[in-house]
């Protein structure tokens, strides 16, 4: 399970440097060069965190931040703001931008990656942990084991990754295409209905002897992990 970071930065050299360092840290990195593209990328790529430059063409970083906070699906999306020394740093410090953290340029890459790890741990504990829990399900990523209601569940590798991905964001609906990208990878050609087959297997294994089916099929939209509140 690789967390995705969206880098929104119009300076190509810095964007490349950020991408290189974040990939080295094990993140999947997607890039947007302006604010307008950033808003589209958040919907399309569903990143786990956004590194957002303050000064951007078309739509400013602060406006991107504001709009992301207005949308229910990105209200809690972690945002790390980048500002230039002097001009905006005082404002970003004083204003309620909705960002989770900020860094003043120029900054050390080790500082950035440390801040990202901290934000990830704080906001999406599941991403940084070796174990993730939702409802009565526990996924142990180190041992590659799954338990439901204390009982061992045996899953194939694909079903394991599917469950792990759904467990990151309980309640969120993923389309088949999004699950394909997240679980199989965007460079692999797999038919969308393959997802249905593996969801079927995952369901069967998870629900063996359990009274509630936690996987919700959302008609014409996709799937989510849902324990009914
Ligand atoms: Ca800029």
mmCIF file of C-alpha atoms in Angstrom, residues 45-178:
data_model
loop_
_atom_site.group_PDB
_atom_site.id
_atom_site.type_symbol
_atom_site.label_atom_id
_atom_site.label_comp_id
_atom_site.label_asym_id
_atom_site.label_seq_id
_atom_site.Cartn_x
_atom_site.Cartn_y
_atom_site.Cartn_z
ATOM 1 C CA UNK A 45 -5.885 10.705 -8.160
ATOM 2 C CA UNK A 46 -7.337 10.827 -4.631
ATOM 3 C CA UNK A 47 -3.968 11.641 -3.019
ATOM 4 C CA UNK A 48 -3.317 10.927 0.658
ATOM 5 C CA UNK A 49 -1.528 14.251 1.106
ATOM 6 C CA UNK A 50 -0.986 17.458 -0.892
ATOM 7 C CA UNK A 51 2.199 19.536 -0.949
ATOM 8 C CA UNK A 52 0.835 22.876 -2.099
ATOM 9 C CA UNK A 53 2.791 25.917 -3.225
ATOM 10 C CA UNK A 54 1.253 29.254 -2.186
ATOM 11 C CA UNK A 55 2.041 31.197 -5.377
ATOM 12 C CA UNK A 56 0.600 29.368 -8.366
ATOM 13 C CA UNK A 57 -0.686 30.315 -11.803
ATOM 14 C CA UNK A 58 -4.472 30.357 -12.502
ATOM 15 C CA UNK A 59 -5.741 29.492 -9.001
ATOM 16 C CA UNK A 60 -3.554 30.414 -6.001
ATOM 17 C CA UNK A 61 -2.510 27.889 -3.385
ATOM 18 C CA UNK A 62 -4.649 29.542 -0.735
ATOM 19 C CA UNK A 63 -7.710 29.344 -3.010
ATOM 20 C CA UNK A 64 -6.980 25.681 -3.815
ATOM 21 C CA UNK A 65 -6.777 25.038 -0.077
ATOM 22 C CA UNK A 66 -10.064 26.819 0.552
ATOM 23 C CA UNK A 67 -11.879 24.917 -2.208
ATOM 24 C CA UNK A 68 -10.513 21.563 -1.064
ATOM 25 C CA UNK A 69 -11.776 22.281 2.443
ATOM 26 C CA UNK A 70 -15.233 23.073 1.065
ATOM 27 C CA UNK A 71 -15.595 19.716 -0.680
ATOM 28 C CA UNK A 72 -16.721 16.947 1.662
ATOM 29 C CA UNK A 73 -14.377 14.380 0.058
ATOM 30 C CA UNK A 74 -11.277 16.521 0.630
ATOM 31 C CA UNK A 75 -12.275 18.267 3.860
ATOM 32 C CA UNK A 76 -9.771 16.202 5.854
ATOM 33 C CA UNK A 77 -7.139 15.796 3.157
ATOM 34 C CA UNK A 78 -3.748 16.665 4.693
ATOM 35 C CA UNK A 79 -2.231 19.791 3.112
ATOM 36 C CA UNK A 80 1.346 20.967 3.572
ATOM 37 C CA UNK A 81 1.737 24.516 2.293
ATOM 38 C CA UNK A 82 4.958 25.887 0.801
ATOM 39 C CA UNK A 83 5.547 29.621 1.049
ATOM 40 C CA UNK A 84 8.315 31.993 0.014
ATOM 41 C CA UNK A 85 10.226 33.711 2.798
ATOM 42 C CA UNK A 86 8.967 37.151 3.687
ATOM 43 C CA UNK A 87 5.976 37.900 1.518
ATOM 44 C CA UNK A 88 3.517 35.168 2.415
ATOM 45 C CA UNK A 89 4.984 33.406 5.413
ATOM 46 C CA UNK A 90 3.537 35.860 7.930
ATOM 47 C CA UNK A 91 0.140 35.614 6.336
ATOM 48 C CA UNK A 92 0.142 31.841 6.216
ATOM 49 C CA UNK A 93 1.155 31.797 9.873
ATOM 50 C CA UNK A 94 -1.541 34.244 10.874
ATOM 51 C CA UNK A 95 -4.345 33.147 8.594
ATOM 52 C CA UNK A 96 -6.500 30.143 9.046
ATOM 53 C CA UNK A 97 -5.614 28.713 5.664
ATOM 54 C CA UNK A 98 -6.914 25.274 6.407
ATOM 55 C CA UNK A 99 -3.444 23.847 5.804
ATOM 56 C CA UNK A 100 -2.177 21.276 8.289
ATOM 57 C CA UNK A 101 1.388 22.544 8.220
ATOM 58 C CA UNK A 102 3.611 24.859 6.215
ATOM 59 C CA UNK A 103 7.248 25.215 5.241
ATOM 60 C CA UNK A 104 9.076 28.387 4.257
ATOM 61 C CA UNK A 105 11.275 28.206 1.157
ATOM 62 C CA UNK A 106 14.092 27.367 0.919
ATOM 63 C CA UNK A 107 13.829 24.256 3.080
ATOM 64 C CA UNK A 108 15.826 21.064 3.483
ATOM 65 C CA UNK A 109 14.297 17.983 1.889
ATOM 66 C CA UNK A 110 14.814 16.048 5.130
ATOM 67 C CA UNK A 111 12.679 18.685 6.874
ATOM 68 C CA UNK A 112 9.927 18.268 4.296
ATOM 69 C CA UNK A 113 9.880 14.475 4.479
ATOM 70 C CA UNK A 114 9.878 14.599 8.299
ATOM 71 C CA UNK A 115 6.902 16.986 8.264
ATOM 72 C CA UNK A 116 5.049 14.774 5.788
ATOM 73 C CA UNK A 117 5.593 11.703 7.940
ATOM 74 C CA UNK A 118 4.319 13.629 10.967
ATOM 75 C CA UNK A 119 1.211 14.880 9.144
ATOM 76 C CA UNK A 120 0.489 11.380 7.818
ATOM 77 C CA UNK A 121 0.782 9.885 11.306
ATOM 78 C CA UNK A 122 -1.461 12.516 12.826
ATOM 79 C CA UNK A 123 -4.237 12.573 10.258
ATOM 80 C CA UNK A 124 -4.244 9.112 8.747
ATOM 81 C CA UNK A 125 -2.729 6.885 11.408
ATOM 82 C CA UNK A 126 -3.550 3.868 9.271
ATOM 83 C CA UNK A 127 -1.047 4.927 6.624
ATOM 84 C CA UNK A 128 1.966 5.058 8.877
ATOM 85 C CA UNK A 129 1.163 1.998 10.941
ATOM 86 C CA UNK A 130 1.967 -1.629 10.482
ATOM 87 C CA UNK A 131 -1.538 -2.476 11.651
ATOM 88 C CA UNK A 132 -4.800 -0.964 10.542
ATOM 89 C CA UNK A 133 -8.162 -1.548 12.196
ATOM 90 C CA UNK A 134 -11.675 -0.859 10.936
ATOM 91 C CA UNK A 135 -14.779 -2.230 12.616
ATOM 92 C CA UNK A 136 -13.974 -5.795 13.687
ATOM 93 C CA UNK A 137 -11.246 -6.230 11.038
ATOM 94 C CA UNK A 138 -7.509 -5.990 11.737
ATOM 95 C CA UNK A 139 -4.921 -5.997 8.953
ATOM 96 C CA UNK A 140 -1.336 -6.710 10.001
ATOM 97 C CA UNK A 141 0.903 -5.507 7.173
ATOM 98 C CA UNK A 142 4.126 -6.910 8.543
ATOM 99 C CA UNK A 143 2.840 -10.412 9.133
ATOM 100 C CA UNK A 144 0.448 -10.138 6.139
ATOM 101 C CA UNK A 145 -2.396 -11.445 8.253
ATOM 102 C CA UNK A 146 -6.013 -10.463 8.584
ATOM 103 C CA UNK A 147 -8.332 -11.101 11.492
ATOM 104 C CA UNK A 148 -12.039 -10.548 11.730
ATOM 105 C CA UNK A 149 -13.663 -10.674 15.131
ATOM 106 C CA UNK A 150 -10.480 -12.330 16.452
ATOM 107 C CA UNK A 151 -10.568 -15.111 13.852
ATOM 108 C CA UNK A 152 -7.946 -15.519 11.145
ATOM 109 C CA UNK A 153 -9.089 -14.716 7.581
ATOM 110 C CA UNK A 154 -7.121 -16.261 4.726
ATOM 111 C CA UNK A 155 -6.749 -13.970 1.704
ATOM 112 C CA UNK A 156 -4.861 -14.126 -1.569
ATOM 113 C CA UNK A 157 -2.339 -11.317 -2.243
ATOM 114 C CA UNK A 158 -4.744 -9.299 -4.413
ATOM 115 C CA UNK A 159 -7.596 -9.573 -1.922
ATOM 116 C CA UNK A 160 -5.164 -8.533 0.827
ATOM 117 C CA UNK A 161 -4.178 -5.366 -1.058
ATOM 118 C CA UNK A 162 -7.811 -4.613 -1.912
ATOM 119 C CA UNK A 163 -8.853 -4.883 1.725
ATOM 120 C CA UNK A 164 -5.837 -2.870 2.878
ATOM 121 C CA UNK A 165 -6.769 -0.082 0.458
ATOM 122 C CA UNK A 166 -10.437 -0.021 1.470
ATOM 123 C CA UNK A 167 -9.404 -0.002 5.153
ATOM 124 C CA UNK A 168 -7.397 3.207 4.648
ATOM 125 C CA UNK A 169 -10.558 5.163 4.013
ATOM 126 C CA UNK A 170 -13.597 3.500 5.584
ATOM 127 C CA UNK A 171 -16.828 4.864 4.138
ATOM 128 C CA UNK A 172 -15.211 6.255 1.016
ATOM 129 C CA UNK A 173 -16.536 4.919 -2.275
ATOM 130 C CA UNK A 174 -13.929 3.802 -4.799
ATOM 131 C CA UNK A 175 -14.708 3.257 -8.453
ATOM 132 C CA UNK A 176 -13.423 0.095 -10.140
ATOM 133 C CA UNK A 177 -10.872 2.225 -12.009
ATOM 134 C CA UNK A 178 -9.573 3.757 -8.788
#
